[in-house]
Amino acid sequence: MYARTRTVQFVAMKYKKLEEEHDDHEKKLSTRFTLRDWLEIFVLLLTVGGGFIVILHFTSPPFLHSHLTNSTWWTNTAFGWTKPHTSTFDQFTQTDLDMTFDDIRENEGDSLESNPYHVQSLVQNEQNILFVKKTDPYLKVSGQHGGIEVKKIVADIQRDVDTILDSKFMKTIEEDVSSSTKQCDVLPENERFDCHPEKLATAVSCTARRCCWGQADGKHENNSSSGFKMSVPYCYYPKNYDGYKVIDQHLESPSEMKVSLKRTTATYYPRDVSELSMEISYETPYRLRIKISDPAEARWEVPMSRPKSVPRENTDNNMYSVQVAGKNQPFHLTVTRKSSNTPLMNTTGAFMFTDQFLQLSYFLPSTYIYGLGEHRDTLMHSVNWTSFVFWNKDQPPAENTNLYGSHPFYLVMENDSSSHGVLLLNSNAMEALLQPSPAITWRTIGGILDFYIFLGPTPADVVSQYTEVIGRTFMPPYWSLGFHQCRWGYTTAQKTLDIANKLTKAGMPQDVQWNDIDYADGKRDFTTSPKFGDQKGLIDTLHSQGKHYIMIVDPGISNSQKPGSYLPYDLGLSMNIYINNTDDKPLVGKVWPGSTVFPDFTNPLSVEYWTTVVKTFQDSVKFDGMWIDMNEISNFVTGSTTGCSLTDRYEHPPYLPGVKGGSLRFTTICASAKQYLSRTYNVHNLYGLGETYASYQALLAARPGKRPFIISRCTFPGQGHFGGHWTGDNDATYYDMYKSISDILSFNMFGIPMVGSDICGFRHATNEALCQRWYQLGAFYPFSRSHNDQHQPDQDPTAFSESLLDSTRSAYRIRYSLLPYLYTLFFKSHTMGDTVARPIFMEFPEDKFSYTVDKQFMWGPALMISPALEQNMTRVPAYFPRSTWFYFSSGRRMTDTGGTFYLPAPMNFINLNFRGGYIIPMQEPALTTTQSRKNNFWLVVAMPRSPLFAKGELYWDDGDSVDAYEKGQCNLIQFFARNNTLKSNIVKAGYTAEPMILGNVTVLGVTSPPKVVTVNGIRTQFTYSSFQELIYVTEFRAKMLVPFTMTWTF
C-alpha cells in the first residue's frame, strides 16, 4: 500500500520564539497551552488514481489559523523529501522541533521514546490524532483528543484543508512529489541505506525523517548464518538527502589536506555538529588517515600511541588517490587504488555527525570481507544484510551478539586479488552493517571518525601495515608455546600438582600448569585460600621440573573486608584508583568475591597500583604469567548495586546499537560511571587493553628481565602488543571446535597471534571422540590450552582411553618438534607484523576458491593443517591451492597442481602437509621446552618440482629475556636450497649460551637417487627412498652458527 502512495507531510510546531516575532494579530491568536491543549493533526488524502496523502501536524488551532499558509512547509513523498517551500513567515527548523518536543517532555517525564523526533510515538502516546480522509469529492474529518470537544476545531481545519487543496501551493507540492519519488525509485534494493535503524519503523516515522518508504520484494533477505541478520530496509535515504556540504578545502602540506564541512539542515538526532573538520593525511605511500572531528569542541579520541605522521614533500609514490567534492557541493569522498583505478571507499547514503550518533556509509570494491571482530561467524563475512555490534560483553561465543572484544577493522580482497584494510579507531559502542551493493555503514554513538586505510597490496602487507599502527606483537617466552593444562576445579595445590605429574608420567608434553579461581581465599585476587594449601610449594615443584605456573586474576577488588586487612582494596582506596559512580564515590558491583570495586586503568597511577599488588603477591608466590578474566567489565548486577543514573544522557543515548541486553549497562558497570580519562561510555571497550598493559608493566617489575605472558579475555586493537587472548567460554561441541578456527585466524589478522580456544570445550561435559579430535586440532593453536568448567568431568589427556592419550601425545610431539619454526613465526610477527596461524588466502591471494576456506589453516607459509571437525569423520575434504605439497607423515609428494583431496582421517591422526619451496627448522621433542631446547635441530627441505628452490629461516635466543632481539642477544640464520645445494647464511650470531647442533637434514622431492652427499665438501652417509623421493642425512652434526653447504650429486 505504502509503495503506491504519494504522501506529503506538513510539520508546523508552536514555539514561544514565534510569538515574539510575528505581528500583533498573530500574537493575539497565539496563546500558551497546557499539555491537554496540544493537538496533533494529521490530514490524510488517500490516493485515488494519481492522488496523494496530506498529513498536517500542528500545535494548536489559533496557531493553525495564523500560520497554516504562511510558514515553511517540508514536502515529501513516501519515497523521500524535497527542499522546503518558504513563505514570508519564519522558517521552522529541526531545532524548533527539538525544543518543542523538549517542552512536551518536561510535562510528560520520560514516557516518550528516547528519540524525541518520533512523531508517531508522540501521536500514539498522547492520542492526539485528527484524520481527514479524502473521498470523492468531499473530506470527512474525525478525531479524538482525550475527551476534549473537537467539533469546532475540526470544522476550522476543514475550511483550511479546502483552501490548501485549491491553492497553487498544492500544485507545486505535486510537482515536488513527482521529483522526489524519482530520487527514491531509482535506488535498487541492495543500495538502500537504512534511515530508521531503530525497530518499528512506519511510513509516518520514516517520512518524518525526510526518507523514502517502500516495502522490499524479499529477494535480498539475509538467509545466511553470518552476523546479525537484517533485511532490506523499508525506510531508506533518497539519493538527494540533505547533509554536509564542502565549505573549503586546501593543502596544509603536500601530504596533508584539510576540508571544512557544514550542514544547514538538521538530522533527526539531538545535538547536531553542524561544522566539521576533515583532515586527510597521506602518512606513507601505503597508509592514509582520514580524521573527521568537531573543530569547535574537543571530543573523545582513543588515546593510543601510534606512528607520528611526518609531512612528506613528495607523494607521487602514493598507492592511492583521494577525491573530495568541490566547494559548495554535497559531501562526497572517494579513495581509489591508483594501480587498478579501483574505488576502495566511495561514500554514499547519509553522513551524520551528532553528539551521540555518527554515521558514514560507503561502497566496497568487492564482497570478500574479513575481520570486524569479535564475533562468531564464518571467516569471510556475508554482505547480505549483516550487522556486527561492538561493545565488549561477557558473552560465551554465539552468533548474532557482541562478544568479549571489539576490533573495528576489516580486510577486503579486491576482485583483482589486491587487498586493503580499514580501521575505524573509535572505542564507543558501534555497529558495522554490510549490504550486498556491496557497502558498509559505520554507526557509533560517540567520539570521532578516525579512519586508517592500508593499501597492502597483499593481505599479508595489510596486516603488517595495520600492526605498524596499533603495535607489533609481543615476543612470547618460548615456554608459552608448549602445552597448557587447566580446569576450574583443581581445588587444592596437591590436586593441581597431581595432574601435572600424571601428564609427565604418561609421557604427555606439558609446559604450563594453571589454576582457576579455586586457589583464592574467598575468591579474592592475590590471596591463597587455606583450603587450597601450599601454593608456593606447588610452584616451586613445577619450576624444579622445568614447568611454569599461571593463575587467574579478575579486575573486581573485594571491598567487604575490614579496613587494613586486604592490601589490594586498601591501597586502591588510598590512591583513589577506583572507577566512580556519578556521585563521585567508588562504583560498587558484584562479581565472584561478592561486593567489588574496579580499578580505573585509564588512571596514570593504575600501573603503580597494579604493580604493587602484583609484585607483593609474586614475591611469595612465584607465578610466571597472568590470566586476566572478567575484564569487559563483567558484573553480576546491572550497572551497580545502587543502579545507574536515570537522567544521565550516557545511560540513555538517542540511538543504541543492537547490544545484548538492550542497554549499555547490561551485566557490566554504568555507562555514566566516571573514569580518569572520560566516562565509561567512551572507554568501556578499552578496559581489557588497559588491564593488559598494567599487567605487562607489573610483571616486568615482579620478574625483572623476563618476558611477561598475559592471556586476556577482553581485547581491543593494540592488545597483541602486550598479551594474548583465549576465545572464552566455548561449548563442548563439534560446532564450537569448527568455529574456533575462524576465531583464531581472525585474531591473527587483528594482530593478536597468541590465541587459542579451550580445547575440548569449557561448558558442558565433553566426550572422548570429540576431545580426541579437539586435541589434534588444539595441538596447532598458537596458544594451546585445555580448560573446562567446574562440576564437569576431567578432560585432560590422561582422563580418557589409551587410544586418546596416544594420539594426543603424538600430536603434541609433532607440535614440540615444530616449535623452532613456530617461534620464528612469532619473531616475524613481533618484528614485521606477520600472522602466525593464517588463512589459506593470505598465502594464495590469487586463488578465489581459498577465500571461503575456514576448516583448514596454515602455520606461516609452509605448513597446512586439515583437521577432522565432524563426528564419525573418516575422510577430510581438504583444499590445496596450486603448489607442490608433501605429506608430513611420510614426506611423499602429494600434488604439484593442487585441488580438493579427500584425505584419510583415522581417529588417531591429523592431516598435515609441507608446502614446497620452504625449509622448516625443527627440533627433537621432549616433555618440556626446558628439555627440548637442549636437543639437536633438523631441517626439512621441501623442494618443488619447478623451480628447484626453497628457503627458510630460524630465529633463536634464550627464550625468556626481554628485548633479546632489540639488544642483539639472538641468532638469525637463513637457509637456501637451489637445484642440488643447501646453504646457510648467518645473519646474526649474538646468542652462544646453547650449542645449536644441526643433527640431520631431510630433503623432500628428490626424484632421482643421488650418488654422493657432501657437507662442507666432506662425504657423509645418507639414505634415499625412491618411493618417498627423499634424502635423509642423519650424521650431520654441524654447528648451526657456522655456515655450511650440503650438496647431493647424481
Coordinates of N, CA and C in Angstrom, one line a residue, residues 361-521:
S361 N 28.6 5.9 5.4 CA 28.4 4.7 4.6 C 29.3 4.9 3.3
Y362 N 29.7 3.8 2.8 CA 30.5 3.8 1.5 C 30.4 2.5 0.9
F363 N 30.6 2.5 -0.4 CA 30.6 1.3 -1.2 C 32.0 0.6 -1.1
L364 N 31.9 -0.7 -1.1 CA 33.1 -1.5 -1.1 C 33.5 -2.1 -2.5
P365 N 34.7 -2.4 -2.7 CA 35.1 -2.8 -4.1 C 34.8 -4.3 -4.4
S366 N 34.4 -5.1 -3.3 CA 34.1 -6.5 -3.6 C 33.3 -7.0 -2.3
T367 N 32.9 -8.2 -2.5 CA 32.2 -8.9 -1.4 C 33.0 -9.7 -0.5
Y368 N 34.3 -9.7 -0.7 CA 35.3 -10.6 0.1 C 35.8 -9.8 1.3
I369 N 35.1 -9.9 2.4 CA 35.5 -9.1 3.6 C 35.6 -9.9 4.8
Y370 N 36.7 -9.6 5.6 CA 37.0 -10.3 6.8 C 37.2 -9.4 7.9
G371 N 37.3 -9.9 9.1 CA 37.6 -9.1 10.3 C 36.3 -8.7 11.1
L372 N 36.2 -7.5 11.5 CA 35.1 -7.0 12.2 C 34.7 -7.8 13.4
G373 N 35.7 -7.9 14.3 CA 35.5 -8.8 15.5 C 35.2 -8.1 16.8
E374 N 35.0 -8.8 17.8 CA 35.0 -10.2 18.0 C 33.6 -10.7 17.8
H375 N 33.4 -11.6 16.8 CA 32.1 -12.1 16.6 C 32.2 -13.6 16.1
R376 N 31.2 -14.4 16.4 CA 31.3 -15.8 15.9 C 30.6 -15.7 14.5
D377 N 31.3 -16.2 13.5 CA 30.9 -16.1 12.2 C 31.8 -17.0 11.3
T378 N 31.4 -17.1 10.0 CA 32.3 -17.6 9.1 C 33.5 -16.7 8.9
L379 N 34.6 -17.3 8.4 CA 35.8 -16.4 8.3 C 35.5 -15.3 7.3
M380 N 35.0 -15.5 6.2 CA 34.6 -14.4 5.3 C 33.1 -14.1 5.5
H381 N 32.9 -12.9 5.8 CA 31.5 -12.5 6.2 C 30.6 -12.4 5.0
S382 N 29.4 -12.6 5.2 CA 28.4 -12.3 4.2 C 28.0 -10.8 4.1
V383 N 27.9 -10.3 2.9 CA 27.4 -8.9 2.8 C 25.9 -8.8 2.6
N384 N 25.3 -9.9 2.8 CA 23.8 -10.0 2.5 C 23.0 -9.5 3.8
W385 N 23.1 -8.2 4.0 CA 22.4 -7.5 5.1 C 22.8 -8.1 6.4
T386 N 24.0 -7.8 6.8 CA 24.6 -8.4 8.0 C 25.1 -7.2 8.9
S387 N 24.9 -7.4 10.2 CA 25.3 -6.4 11.2 C 26.3 -7.0 12.2
F388 N 27.2 -6.2 12.6 CA 28.2 -6.6 13.7 C 28.2 -5.5 14.7
V389 N 28.0 -5.8 16.0 CA 27.9 -4.9 17.1 C 29.2 -4.9 17.9
F390 N 29.7 -3.8 18.3 CA 31.0 -3.7 19.1 C 30.7 -3.0 20.4
W391 N 30.6 -3.8 21.4 CA 30.5 -3.4 22.8 C 30.9 -4.5 23.7
N392 N 32.1 -4.5 24.3 CA 32.6 -5.7 25.0 C 31.7 -6.2 26.0
K393 N 31.5 -7.5 26.0 CA 30.5 -8.2 26.8 C 30.9 -9.5 27.2
D394 N 30.6 -9.9 28.5 CA 30.8 -11.2 29.0 C 29.8 -12.1 28.4
Q395 N 30.1 -12.6 27.2 CA 29.1 -13.4 26.5 C 29.8 -14.6 25.8
P396 N 29.4 -15.9 26.2 CA 30.0 -17.0 25.6 C 29.8 -17.0 24.1
P397 N 30.8 -17.5 23.3 CA 30.7 -17.4 21.9 C 29.4 -17.9 21.3
A398 N 28.8 -17.0 20.5 CA 27.5 -17.3 19.9 C 27.3 -16.4 18.7
E399 N 26.5 -16.8 17.8 CA 26.2 -15.9 16.7 C 25.3 -14.8 17.1
N400 N 25.3 -13.7 16.3 CA 24.3 -12.6 16.4 C 24.3 -11.9 17.7
T401 N 25.5 -11.7 18.3 CA 25.7 -10.9 19.5 C 27.1 -10.4 19.6
N402 N 27.2 -9.3 20.4 CA 28.5 -8.8 20.7 C 29.2 -9.7 21.7
L403 N 30.5 -9.9 21.6 CA 31.3 -10.8 22.4 C 32.3 -10.0 23.3
Y404 N 33.4 -10.7 23.6 CA 34.3 -10.1 24.6 C 35.1 -8.9 24.1
G405 N 35.4 -8.8 22.9 CA 36.3 -7.8 22.4 C 35.7 -7.0 21.2
S406 N 36.4 -5.9 20.9 CA 35.9 -5.0 19.8 C 37.1 -4.7 18.9
H407 N 37.0 -5.1 17.6 CA 38.0 -4.8 16.7 C 37.4 -4.3 15.4
P408 N 37.2 -3.0 15.3 CA 36.5 -2.3 14.2 C 37.5 -2.2 13.0
F409 N 38.0 -3.3 12.5 CA 39.0 -3.4 11.4 C 38.5 -4.5 10.5
Y410 N 38.6 -4.2 9.2 CA 38.3 -5.2 8.2 C 39.4 -5.3 7.2
L411 N 39.5 -6.4 6.5 CA 40.4 -6.7 5.4 C 39.5 -7.1 4.2
V412 N 39.7 -6.5 3.1 CA 39.0 -6.8 1.8 C 39.9 -7.4 0.8
M413 N 39.5 -8.5 0.2 CA 40.2 -8.9 -1.1 C 39.5 -8.3 -2.2
E414 N 40.2 -7.6 -3.0 CA 39.5 -6.9 -4.2 C 39.4 -7.9 -5.3
N415 N 38.7 -7.6 -6.3 CA 38.4 -8.5 -7.4 C 39.6 -8.9 -8.2
D416 N 40.7 -8.0 -8.2 CA 41.9 -8.4 -8.9 C 42.9 -9.0 -8.0
S417 N 42.5 -9.4 -6.8 CA 43.4 -10.1 -5.8 C 44.2 -9.2 -5.0
S418 N 44.1 -7.9 -5.3 CA 44.8 -7.0 -4.3 C 44.0 -6.9 -3.0
S419 N 44.6 -6.4 -2.0 CA 43.9 -6.3 -0.7 C 44.2 -5.0 0.0
H420 N 43.2 -4.6 0.7 CA 43.3 -3.4 1.6 C 42.6 -3.6 2.9
G421 N 42.9 -2.8 3.9 CA 42.2 -2.9 5.1 C 41.8 -1.5 5.6
V422 N 40.8 -1.5 6.5 CA 40.3 -0.2 7.1 C 40.1 -0.4 8.6
L423 N 40.6 0.5 9.4 CA 40.4 0.6 10.8 C 39.6 1.9 11.1
L424 N 38.5 1.7 11.8 CA 37.9 2.9 12.4 C 38.3 2.9 13.9
L425 N 39.2 3.8 14.2 CA 39.7 3.9 15.6 C 38.7 4.7 16.4
N426 N 37.8 3.9 17.1 CA 36.8 4.5 17.9 C 36.4 3.5 18.9
S427 N 36.3 3.9 20.2 CA 36.0 2.9 21.3 C 34.6 3.0 21.8
N428 N 33.7 3.7 21.2 CA 32.4 3.8 21.7 C 31.6 2.6 21.2
A429 N 30.4 2.4 21.7 CA 29.5 1.4 21.2 C 29.3 1.7 19.7
M430 N 29.3 0.6 18.9 CA 29.3 0.8 17.5 C 28.7 -0.4 16.8
E431 N 28.3 -0.2 15.6 CA 27.9 -1.3 14.7 C 28.4 -1.0 13.3
A432 N 28.7 -2.1 12.6 CA 29.1 -2.1 11.2 C 28.1 -2.9 10.5
L433 N 27.5 -2.4 9.4 CA 26.5 -3.1 8.7 C 26.9 -3.3 7.2
L434 N 26.8 -4.5 6.8 CA 27.2 -4.9 5.4 C 25.9 -5.1 4.6
Q435 N 26.0 -4.7 3.4 CA 24.8 -4.9 2.5 C 25.4 -5.2 1.1
P436 N 24.5 -5.9 0.3 CA 25.1 -6.5 -0.9 C 25.4 -5.6 -2.1
S437 N 25.4 -4.3 -1.9 CA 25.8 -3.5 -3.1 C 27.2 -3.7 -3.7
P438 N 28.3 -4.1 -3.0 CA 28.4 -4.2 -1.6 C 28.8 -2.8 -0.9
A439 N 28.4 -2.7 0.3 CA 28.7 -1.4 1.0 C 28.8 -1.7 2.5
I440 N 29.3 -0.8 3.2 CA 29.4 -0.8 4.7 C 28.9 0.5 5.3
T441 N 28.2 0.4 6.4 CA 27.8 1.6 7.1 C 28.3 1.4 8.5
W442 N 29.1 2.4 9.0 CA 29.5 2.5 10.3 C 28.6 3.4 11.1
R443 N 28.2 3.0 12.3 CA 27.4 3.8 13.2 C 28.1 3.7 14.6
T444 N 28.4 4.8 15.2 CA 29.0 4.8 16.5 C 28.3 5.9 17.3
I445 N 28.3 5.8 18.6 CA 27.5 6.8 19.4 C 28.3 7.7 20.2
G446 N 29.5 8.0 19.7 CA 30.4 8.9 20.4 C 31.7 9.1 19.7
G447 N 32.6 9.9 20.3 CA 33.9 10.1 19.8 C 34.0 10.8 18.4
I448 N 34.9 10.4 17.6 CA 35.1 11.0 16.3 C 35.2 9.8 15.3
L449 N 35.3 10.2 14.0 CA 35.5 9.2 12.9 C 37.0 9.3 12.5
D450 N 37.7 8.3 12.9 CA 39.2 8.3 12.7 C 39.5 7.0 11.9
F451 N 39.6 7.2 10.6 CA 39.9 6.0 9.7 C 41.3 5.9 9.3
Y452 N 41.8 4.7 9.3 CA 43.1 4.4 8.7 C 42.8 3.4 7.6
I453 N 43.4 3.7 6.4 CA 43.3 2.8 5.2 C 44.6 2.3 4.9
F454 N 44.7 1.0 4.8 CA 46.0 0.3 4.5 C 45.9 -0.3 3.1
L455 N 46.8 0.0 2.2 CA 46.7 -0.3 0.8 C 47.4 -1.6 0.4
G456 N 48.0 -2.3 1.3 CA 48.6 -3.6 1.0 C 49.8 -3.5 0.1
P457 N 49.8 -4.2 -1.1 CA 48.6 -4.7 -1.8 C 48.3 -6.2 -1.5
T458 N 49.1 -6.9 -0.8 CA 48.8 -8.3 -0.4 C 48.1 -8.3 0.9
P459 N 47.3 -9.3 1.2 CA 46.7 -9.4 2.6 C 47.7 -9.4 3.7
A460 N 48.9 -10.1 3.4 CA 49.9 -10.1 4.5 C 50.5 -8.7 4.7
D461 N 50.6 -7.9 3.6 CA 51.0 -6.5 3.7 C 50.0 -5.7 4.6
V462 N 48.7 -5.9 4.3 CA 47.7 -5.2 5.1 C 47.8 -5.4 6.6
V463 N 48.0 -6.7 7.0 CA 48.1 -6.9 8.4 C 49.4 -6.3 9.0
S464 N 50.5 -6.4 8.2 CA 51.7 -5.8 8.7 C 51.6 -4.3 8.8
Q465 N 50.9 -3.6 7.9 CA 50.7 -2.2 7.9 C 49.7 -1.8 9.1
Y466 N 48.8 -2.7 9.3 CA 47.8 -2.4 10.4 C 48.6 -2.5 11.8
T467 N 49.4 -3.5 12.0 CA 50.1 -3.7 13.3 C 51.2 -2.6 13.4
E468 N 51.6 -2.0 12.3 CA 52.5 -0.9 12.4 C 51.9 0.2 13.2
V469 N 50.6 0.4 13.0 CA 49.8 1.5 13.7 C 49.4 1.1 15.1
I470 N 48.9 -0.1 15.3 CA 48.4 -0.5 16.6 C 49.4 -1.1 17.5
G471 N 50.5 -1.5 17.0 CA 51.6 -2.1 17.8 C 51.9 -3.5 17.4
R472 N 53.1 -3.8 17.2 CA 53.5 -5.2 16.8 C 53.3 -6.2 18.0
T473 N 53.3 -7.4 17.7 CA 53.1 -8.5 18.7 C 54.2 -8.5 19.7
F474 N 53.8 -8.8 21.0 CA 54.8 -9.0 22.0 C 55.6 -10.3 21.6
M475 N 56.8 -10.4 22.0 CA 57.6 -11.6 21.8 C 57.4 -12.5 23.0
P476 N 56.7 -13.7 22.7 CA 56.3 -14.6 23.8 C 57.5 -15.3 24.4
P477 N 57.5 -15.7 25.6 CA 58.5 -16.6 26.1 C 58.4 -18.0 25.4
Y478 N 59.5 -18.6 25.2 CA 59.5 -19.9 24.5 C 58.6 -20.9 25.2
W479 N 58.6 -20.9 26.5 CA 57.8 -21.9 27.2 C 56.4 -21.8 27.0
S480 N 55.9 -20.6 26.6 CA 54.5 -20.4 26.4 C 54.0 -21.1 25.2
L481 N 54.9 -21.5 24.3 CA 54.5 -22.2 23.1 C 54.2 -23.7 23.4
G482 N 54.4 -24.2 24.6 CA 54.2 -25.6 25.0 C 52.7 -25.8 25.3
F483 N 52.4 -26.9 25.8 CA 51.0 -27.3 26.2 C 50.7 -26.8 27.6
H484 N 49.4 -26.2 27.7 CA 49.0 -25.6 29.0 C 47.8 -26.5 29.5
Q485 N 47.8 -26.8 30.8 CA 46.7 -27.6 31.3 C 46.0 -26.8 32.4
C486 N 44.7 -26.8 32.4 CA 43.9 -26.0 33.3 C 42.5 -26.6 33.5
R487 N 41.8 -26.3 34.6 CA 40.4 -26.5 34.7 C 40.0 -25.7 35.9
W488 N 38.7 -25.4 36.0 CA 38.1 -24.9 37.2 C 37.6 -26.1 38.0
G489 N 38.3 -26.3 39.1 CA 38.0 -27.5 39.9 C 39.3 -28.2 40.5
Y490 N 40.5 -27.6 40.2 CA 41.7 -28.1 40.9 C 41.7 -27.4 42.2
T491 N 41.0 -28.0 43.2 CA 40.6 -27.3 44.4 C 41.7 -27.2 45.4
T492 N 42.8 -27.9 45.2 CA 43.9 -27.9 46.2 C 45.2 -27.8 45.4
A493 N 46.3 -27.4 46.1 CA 47.6 -27.4 45.4 C 48.0 -28.8 45.1
Q494 N 47.7 -29.8 45.9 CA 48.1 -31.2 45.7 C 47.4 -31.7 44.5
K495 N 46.1 -31.4 44.3 CA 45.4 -31.9 43.1 C 46.0 -31.3 41.9
T496 N 46.4 -30.0 42.0 CA 47.0 -29.4 40.8 C 48.3 -30.0 40.5
L497 N 49.1 -30.3 41.5 CA 50.4 -30.9 41.2 C 50.2 -32.4 40.7
D498 N 49.2 -33.0 41.2 CA 48.9 -34.4 40.8 C 48.7 -34.5 39.3
I499 N 47.9 -33.6 38.8 CA 47.6 -33.6 37.4 C 48.8 -33.4 36.5
A500 N 49.7 -32.4 36.9 CA 50.9 -32.2 36.2 C 51.8 -33.4 36.2
N501 N 51.9 -34.1 37.4 CA 52.7 -35.3 37.5 C 52.1 -36.4 36.7
K502 N 50.8 -36.5 36.6 CA 50.2 -37.5 35.9 C 50.4 -37.4 34.4
L503 N 50.5 -36.2 33.9 CA 50.8 -35.9 32.5 C 52.2 -36.3 32.2
T504 N 53.1 -36.0 33.1 CA 54.5 -36.3 32.8 C 54.7 -37.8 32.8
K505 N 54.1 -38.5 33.8 CA 54.2 -40.0 33.8 C 53.7 -40.6 32.6
A506 N 52.6 -40.0 32.0 CA 52.0 -40.6 30.8 C 52.8 -40.2 29.5
G507 N 53.9 -39.5 29.7 CA 54.7 -39.1 28.5 C 54.1 -38.0 27.7
M508 N 53.2 -37.2 28.3 CA 52.5 -36.2 27.6 C 53.2 -34.8 27.8
P509 N 53.7 -34.2 26.7 CA 54.4 -32.9 26.9 C 53.5 -31.9 27.6
Q510 N 54.1 -31.2 28.5 CA 53.4 -30.1 29.1 C 54.4 -29.0 29.6
D511 N 54.1 -27.8 29.5 CA 55.0 -26.7 30.0 C 54.4 -25.9 31.0
V512 N 53.1 -25.7 31.1 CA 52.4 -24.8 32.0 C 51.2 -25.4 32.7
Q513 N 51.2 -25.3 34.0 CA 50.1 -25.7 34.8 C 49.3 -24.4 35.3
W514 N 48.0 -24.5 35.2 CA 47.2 -23.3 35.5 C 46.3 -23.6 36.7
N515 N 45.9 -22.5 37.4 CA 44.8 -22.6 38.4 C 43.7 -21.6 38.1
D516 N 42.5 -22.0 38.1 CA 41.3 -21.1 38.1 C 41.2 -20.5 39.5
I517 N 40.0 -20.0 39.8 CA 39.8 -19.2 41.0 C 39.8 -20.0 42.2
D518 N 39.9 -21.3 42.1 CA 40.0 -22.2 43.3 C 41.0 -21.9 44.3
Y519 N 42.1 -21.3 43.8 CA 43.3 -21.0 44.7 C 43.0 -19.9 45.7
A520 N 42.1 -19.0 45.3 CA 42.0 -17.7 46.0 C 41.1 -17.8 47.3
D521 N 41.5 -17.1 48.3 CA 40.8 -17.1 49.6 C 39.5 -16.2 49.4

